[in-house]
Coordinates of C-alpha atoms and ligand atoms in Angstrom, one line a residue:
M544 CA -92.6 7.9 -80.8
A545 CA -89.6 10.2 -80.7
A546 CA -89.8 13.4 -82.7
E547 CA -88.0 14.1 -85.9
I548 CA -85.1 16.4 -85.1
I549 CA -84.8 19.6 -87.1
D550 CA -81.1 20.0 -87.8
G551 CA -80.4 23.7 -87.6
R552 CA -76.7 23.2 -88.3
A553 CA -77.3 21.4 -91.6
I554 CA -80.0 23.9 -92.7
A555 CA -77.7 26.9 -91.8
A556 CA -74.9 25.3 -93.8
A557 CA -77.1 25.0 -96.8
I558 CA -78.1 28.7 -96.5
R559 CA -74.5 29.7 -96.1
S560 CA -73.5 27.9 -99.2
E561 CA -76.4 29.6 -101.1
V562 CA -75.2 32.9 -99.8
K563 CA -71.7 32.2 -101.0
A564 CA -73.0 31.5 -104.5
Q565 CA -75.0 34.8 -104.4
V566 CA -71.9 36.7 -103.3
D567 CA -69.9 35.1 -106.2
E568 CA -72.5 36.2 -108.7
L569 CA -72.7 39.8 -107.3
V570 CA -68.9 40.1 -107.6
R571 CA -68.7 38.5 -111.0
D572 CA -71.7 40.2 -112.7
H573 CA -71.9 43.6 -110.9
G574 CA -68.4 44.1 -109.3
V575 CA -70.1 44.5 -105.9
R576 CA -68.8 42.6 -102.9
P577 CA -71.3 42.7 -100.0
G578 CA -69.9 44.5 -96.9
L579 CA -70.9 44.3 -93.2
G580 CA -69.8 46.9 -90.7
V581 CA -69.8 45.8 -87.1
I582 CA -69.8 48.1 -84.0
L583 CA -68.7 46.5 -80.7
V584 CA -68.7 48.6 -77.5
G585 CA -66.8 47.3 -74.5
D586 CA -65.3 43.9 -73.6
N587 CA -68.2 41.6 -72.9
P588 CA -66.7 38.2 -73.7
A589 CA -70.0 36.8 -75.1
S590 CA -70.3 39.8 -77.4
R591 CA -66.7 39.5 -78.5
S592 CA -67.2 35.9 -79.3
Y593 CA -70.4 36.5 -81.3
V594 CA -68.7 39.2 -83.3
T595 CA -65.7 37.0 -84.0
M596 CA -68.1 34.2 -85.2
K597 CA -70.0 36.6 -87.4
E598 CA -66.8 38.0 -89.0
K599 CA -65.5 34.5 -89.6
A600 CA -68.8 33.5 -91.3
C601 CA -68.6 36.6 -93.5
A602 CA -65.0 35.7 -94.6
E603 CA -66.1 32.1 -95.4
A604 CA -69.0 33.5 -97.6
G605 CA -66.8 36.0 -99.4
I606 CA -68.5 38.9 -97.6
Y607 CA -66.2 41.9 -96.7
S608 CA -66.5 42.8 -93.0
E609 CA -64.9 45.4 -90.8
E610 CA -65.2 46.3 -87.2
V611 CA -65.1 49.4 -85.0
H612 CA -64.3 48.5 -81.4
L613 CA -65.0 51.2 -79.0
P614 CA -64.1 51.2 -75.3
A615 CA -66.7 50.3 -72.6
D616 CA -66.8 54.0 -71.5
A617 CA -67.4 55.3 -75.1
S618 CA -70.0 58.0 -75.3
Q619 CA -73.3 57.5 -77.0
E620 CA -72.2 60.2 -79.5
A621 CA -69.1 58.2 -80.3
V622 CA -71.3 55.1 -81.1
I623 CA -73.7 57.1 -83.2
S624 CA -70.8 58.8 -85.0
A625 CA -69.3 55.3 -85.9
I626 CA -72.8 54.3 -87.3
G627 CA -72.8 57.6 -89.3
A628 CA -69.4 56.7 -90.8
Y629 CA -70.6 53.3 -91.9
A630 CA -73.8 54.8 -93.2
A631 CA -71.7 57.1 -95.5
N632 CA -69.4 54.3 -96.6
A633 CA -70.5 52.8 -100.0
S634 CA -68.6 49.5 -99.4
I635 CA -70.7 48.8 -96.3
H636 CA -74.2 47.5 -97.2
A637 CA -75.3 46.5 -93.7
I638 CA -74.5 47.7 -90.2
L639 CA -74.6 45.6 -87.1
V640 CA -74.5 47.1 -83.6
Q641 CA -73.6 44.2 -81.2
L642 CA -76.0 44.2 -78.2
P643 CA -76.1 44.6 -75.3
L644 CA -74.6 48.1 -75.1
P645 CA -73.1 49.4 -71.8
D646 CA -75.8 50.7 -69.4
H647 CA -74.9 54.4 -69.8
I648 CA -75.9 54.2 -73.5
D649 CA -79.5 54.6 -74.6
E650 CA -79.9 51.5 -76.8
H651 CA -83.1 52.7 -78.4
A652 CA -81.5 56.0 -79.5
V653 CA -78.5 54.1 -81.0
L654 CA -80.7 51.7 -82.9
L655 CA -82.8 54.7 -84.2
S656 CA -79.6 56.1 -85.7
V657 CA -78.9 53.1 -87.9
P658 CA -80.4 54.0 -91.3
P659 CA -83.2 51.5 -92.2
A660 CA -81.5 51.0 -95.6
K661 CA -78.5 49.5 -93.8
D662 CA -79.9 47.9 -90.6
A663 CA -78.6 44.4 -90.7
D664 CA -80.6 43.3 -87.7
G665 CA -83.9 44.9 -88.9
F666 CA -84.6 46.5 -85.5
H667 CA -85.3 50.0 -86.7
P668 CA -89.0 51.0 -86.0
F669 CA -89.4 51.8 -89.7
L670 CA -88.5 48.2 -90.6
V671 CA -90.6 46.8 -87.8
G672 CA -93.6 48.8 -89.1
E673 CA -92.9 47.6 -92.7
L674 CA -92.8 44.0 -91.6
W675 CA -96.1 44.3 -89.7
S676 CA -97.9 46.4 -92.3
Q677 CA -96.5 45.2 -95.6
G678 CA -95.6 41.7 -94.6
T679 CA -92.0 42.3 -95.6
A680 CA -89.1 44.6 -95.0
D681 CA -85.6 45.1 -96.5
F682 CA -84.1 43.6 -93.4
I683 CA -85.8 40.9 -91.2
P684 CA -84.5 40.3 -87.7
C685 CA -82.0 37.4 -88.0
T686 CA -83.2 35.0 -85.4
P687 CA -86.9 35.2 -86.4
Y688 CA -85.9 35.0 -90.0
G689 CA -84.0 31.8 -89.1
V690 CA -87.0 30.3 -87.3
L691 CA -89.1 30.8 -90.4
E692 CA -86.5 29.2 -92.6
L693 CA -86.2 26.2 -90.3
L694 CA -90.0 25.7 -90.6
K695 CA -90.1 26.1 -94.3
R696 CA -87.1 24.0 -95.1
S697 CA -88.5 21.2 -92.8
D698 CA -91.8 21.2 -94.8
V699 CA -93.9 22.3 -91.8
P700 CA -97.3 23.4 -93.2
L701 CA -97.9 27.0 -92.3
V702 CA -101.1 28.2 -94.0
G703 CA -103.9 27.9 -91.5
A704 CA -101.7 26.4 -88.8
R705 CA -102.3 27.3 -85.2
A706 CA -99.0 28.9 -84.0
V707 CA -98.2 29.8 -80.4
V708 CA -95.2 32.0 -79.7
I709 CA -94.1 32.2 -76.0
G710 CA -92.1 35.4 -75.4
R711 CA -92.9 38.9 -76.7
S712 CA -89.5 40.5 -77.0
N713 CA -88.8 43.0 -79.9
I714 CA -85.9 40.9 -81.1
V715 CA -87.5 37.4 -81.1
G716 CA -91.1 36.9 -80.0
K717 CA -92.9 39.8 -81.8
P718 CA -91.1 39.5 -85.1
V719 CA -91.6 35.7 -85.1
A720 CA -95.3 36.4 -84.6
S721 CA -95.3 38.9 -87.4
L722 CA -93.6 36.5 -89.8
L723 CA -95.9 33.6 -89.0
L724 CA -99.0 35.8 -89.4
R725 CA -97.6 36.8 -92.9
E726 CA -97.4 33.1 -93.7
H727 CA -101.1 32.8 -92.8
C728 CA -100.7 31.0 -89.5
T729 CA -103.3 31.8 -86.8
V730 CA -101.0 33.3 -84.2
T731 CA -101.2 33.6 -80.4
L732 CA -98.5 35.6 -78.7
C733 CA -97.9 34.6 -75.0
H734 CA -95.9 36.2 -72.2
S735 CA -95.4 36.0 -68.4
R736 CA -98.9 37.1 -67.7
T737 CA -100.6 34.6 -70.0
R738 CA -103.2 32.5 -68.1
D739 CA -103.0 28.7 -68.4
L740 CA -99.9 28.8 -70.5
P741 CA -99.6 25.0 -70.9
G742 CA -103.2 24.9 -72.1
V743 CA -102.7 27.7 -74.6
A744 CA -99.5 26.1 -75.8
R745 CA -101.2 22.7 -76.3
E746 CA -103.4 24.4 -79.0
A747 CA -100.4 24.9 -81.2
D748 CA -99.5 23.0 -84.3
I749 CA -96.3 25.1 -84.2
L750 CA -94.9 26.2 -80.8
V751 CA -92.0 28.7 -80.8
V752 CA -90.4 29.2 -77.4
A753 CA -88.2 32.3 -76.6
I754 CA -88.3 33.1 -72.9
G755 CA -84.9 32.4 -71.4
R756 CA -86.1 30.0 -68.8
P757 CA -84.1 26.7 -69.0
K758 CA -86.2 23.6 -69.7
M759 CA -89.4 25.3 -68.6
V760 CA -91.5 23.9 -71.5
D761 CA -92.0 20.2 -71.0
A762 CA -94.3 17.6 -72.6
S763 CA -97.4 19.0 -70.8
Y764 CA -97.2 22.1 -73.1
I765 CA -97.2 20.2 -76.3
K766 CA -99.9 18.8 -78.5
P767 CA -99.0 15.3 -79.9
G768 CA -97.3 15.8 -83.3
A769 CA -96.7 19.5 -82.9
T770 CA -93.6 21.2 -84.3
V771 CA -91.5 22.8 -81.5
I772 CA -88.9 25.5 -82.1
D773 CA -86.7 26.3 -79.1
V774 CA -85.0 29.7 -79.4
G775 CA -83.8 29.8 -75.8
I776 CA -80.1 29.6 -75.0
S777 CA -78.9 29.5 -71.4
R778 CA -75.8 28.2 -69.7
A779 CA -76.2 25.2 -67.4
E780 CA -74.1 24.9 -64.2
D781 CA -71.7 22.6 -66.0
G782 CA -71.2 25.2 -68.8
S783 CA -73.3 23.4 -71.4
L784 CA -76.0 25.2 -73.4
V785 CA -79.6 24.5 -72.6
G786 CA -82.8 25.6 -74.3
D787 CA -86.2 26.7 -72.9
V788 CA -87.7 23.3 -73.8
D789 CA -87.1 20.2 -71.8
F790 CA -86.0 18.3 -74.9
E791 CA -86.1 14.8 -73.2
S792 CA -89.8 14.9 -72.4
A793 CA -90.9 17.2 -75.2
S794 CA -89.3 15.1 -78.0
Q795 CA -91.5 12.1 -76.8
V796 CA -94.7 14.1 -77.8
A797 CA -93.7 16.5 -80.5
G798 CA -93.7 15.6 -84.2
K799 CA -90.6 17.7 -85.0
I800 CA -88.3 19.6 -82.7
T801 CA -85.1 21.7 -82.7
P802 CA -82.3 20.7 -80.3
V803 CA -80.2 23.2 -78.3
P804 CA -77.4 23.6 -79.4
K805 CA -77.5 23.0 -83.2
G806 CA -81.1 24.2 -83.7
V807 CA -82.0 27.9 -84.0
G808 CA -78.5 29.1 -82.9
P809 CA -76.6 28.5 -86.2
M810 CA -79.5 30.1 -88.2
T811 CA -79.0 33.5 -86.7
I812 CA -75.6 34.0 -88.3
A813 CA -76.8 32.4 -91.6
M814 CA -79.6 34.9 -91.9
L815 CA -77.3 37.9 -91.0
L816 CA -75.3 36.9 -94.0
Q817 CA -78.4 36.6 -96.1
N818 CA -79.6 40.1 -95.0
T819 CA -76.2 41.5 -95.9
V820 CA -76.2 39.9 -99.4
N821 CA -79.8 41.0 -100.0
A822 CA -78.7 44.6 -99.2
A823 CA -75.8 44.5 -101.6
A824 CA -78.0 43.0 -104.3
R825 CA -80.4 46.0 -103.8
A826 CA -77.4 48.4 -104.1
A827 CA -76.3 46.7 -107.3
S828 CA -79.6 46.7 -109.0
Ligands
NDP2215 P1 -86.4 38.6 -73.2 O1 -85.9 38.5 -71.8 O2 -86.2 39.9 -73.9 O3 -87.9 38.2 -73.3 C1 -88.4 37.1 -72.7 C2 -89.9 36.9 -72.9 O4 -90.3 35.7 -72.3 C3 -90.7 38.1 -72.4 O5 -91.7 38.4 -73.3 C4 -91.3 37.5 -71.1 O6 -92.6 37.9 -70.8 C5 -91.4 36.0 -71.5 N1 -91.3 35.2 -70.3 C6 -90.4 35.1 -69.3 N2 -90.7 34.2 -68.4 C7 -91.9 33.7 -68.7 C8 -92.7 32.7 -68.2 N3 -92.4 32.1 -67.0 N4 -93.8 32.4 -68.8 C9 -94.2 33.0 -70.0 N5 -93.4 33.9 -70.6 C10 -92.3 34.3 -70.0 O7 -85.6 37.5 -74.0 P2 -85.2 37.3 -75.6 O8 -86.5 37.3 -76.4 O9 -84.2 38.3 -75.9 O10 -84.6 35.9 -75.6 C11 -85.3 34.7 -75.2 C12 -84.4 33.5 -75.2 O11 -83.9 33.4 -76.6 C13 -83.1 33.7 -74.4 O12 -82.7 32.4 -73.8 C14 -82.0 34.2 -75.4 O13 -80.7 33.8 -74.9 C15 -82.5 33.4 -76.6 N6 -82.0 34.0 -77.8 C16 -81.4 33.1 -78.7 C17 -81.0 33.6 -80.0 C18 -80.4 32.7 -80.9 O14 -79.7 33.1 -81.8 N7 -80.8 31.4 -80.9 C19 -81.1 35.1 -80.3 C20 -81.8 35.8 -79.3 C21 -82.3 35.3 -78.1 P3 -92.9 39.5 -70.3 O15 -92.8 40.3 -71.6 O16 -94.3 39.4 -69.8 O17 -91.9 39.8 -69.4

């Protein structure tokens, strides 16, 4: 039987309309309009397009946004100084540094300079530590936050579920594992050295895949009835977007599955908006 499709576009639209209502309330009751400050370095077309999408989404939700666009040869000090200016600006509640940064800039040093109280992406080690040790943090990384919302809003049982996450990056795999652990899943975190990956994946009630290998995970990785969340986004030769999961075969075995596109992708921006509004609400209280 074909799996139920988890419609990320519809769930993201619902979150964006909830965010808009929260923005209206903050403006009406507290005179606070949430503000996002974006820093873009260089002219990477994909980064430019992501930033434009984020700014458009802010405008639609009533969130104020502004951008500092630095040239590709900008110094690390210039980037850190732009972050400092946003940190001191009371109308900016959340700061986003669009990644990747040019090679001559030390990304870790830049991310360390974003104050945890305004770190829209939740990448600062203080926030990472808070998430692992306290189970929550003021900002939760947007894509992992989106994965959790997809599961919750699709009524996927989490408590006691066996969850397998493939991919251990700081921006996706590790925070997804942390969030699922917080929700009382039993979590296994896999990577390129995992032995018998299909066998481990087949133990999962919830399988989250974030590896960047187009269509690698096929039906042989999936326990019948499992929920499959495909975070991967790659470009096929014809220019279309493909995930890490072979949707055609996997959807014959899974119980629920996200497509690519229109799965996890739209959730990332929705959760960025939610993080920004949460920060403004903290500032208003
Ligand atoms: P990274 O390249 O940082 O990490 C990839 C991870 O996958 C690593 O942990 C790596 O293992 C693991 N991996 C790679 N190949 C294999 C393999 N053959 N078997 C098992 N594990 C493997 O990627 P990201 O986490 O940044 O991104 C992953 C995917 O998610 C990409 O397609 C990216 O475009 C997409 N993405 C989508 C977002 C969205 O908004 N929907 C947001 C962010 C990312 P090891 O650590 O051992 O090298």
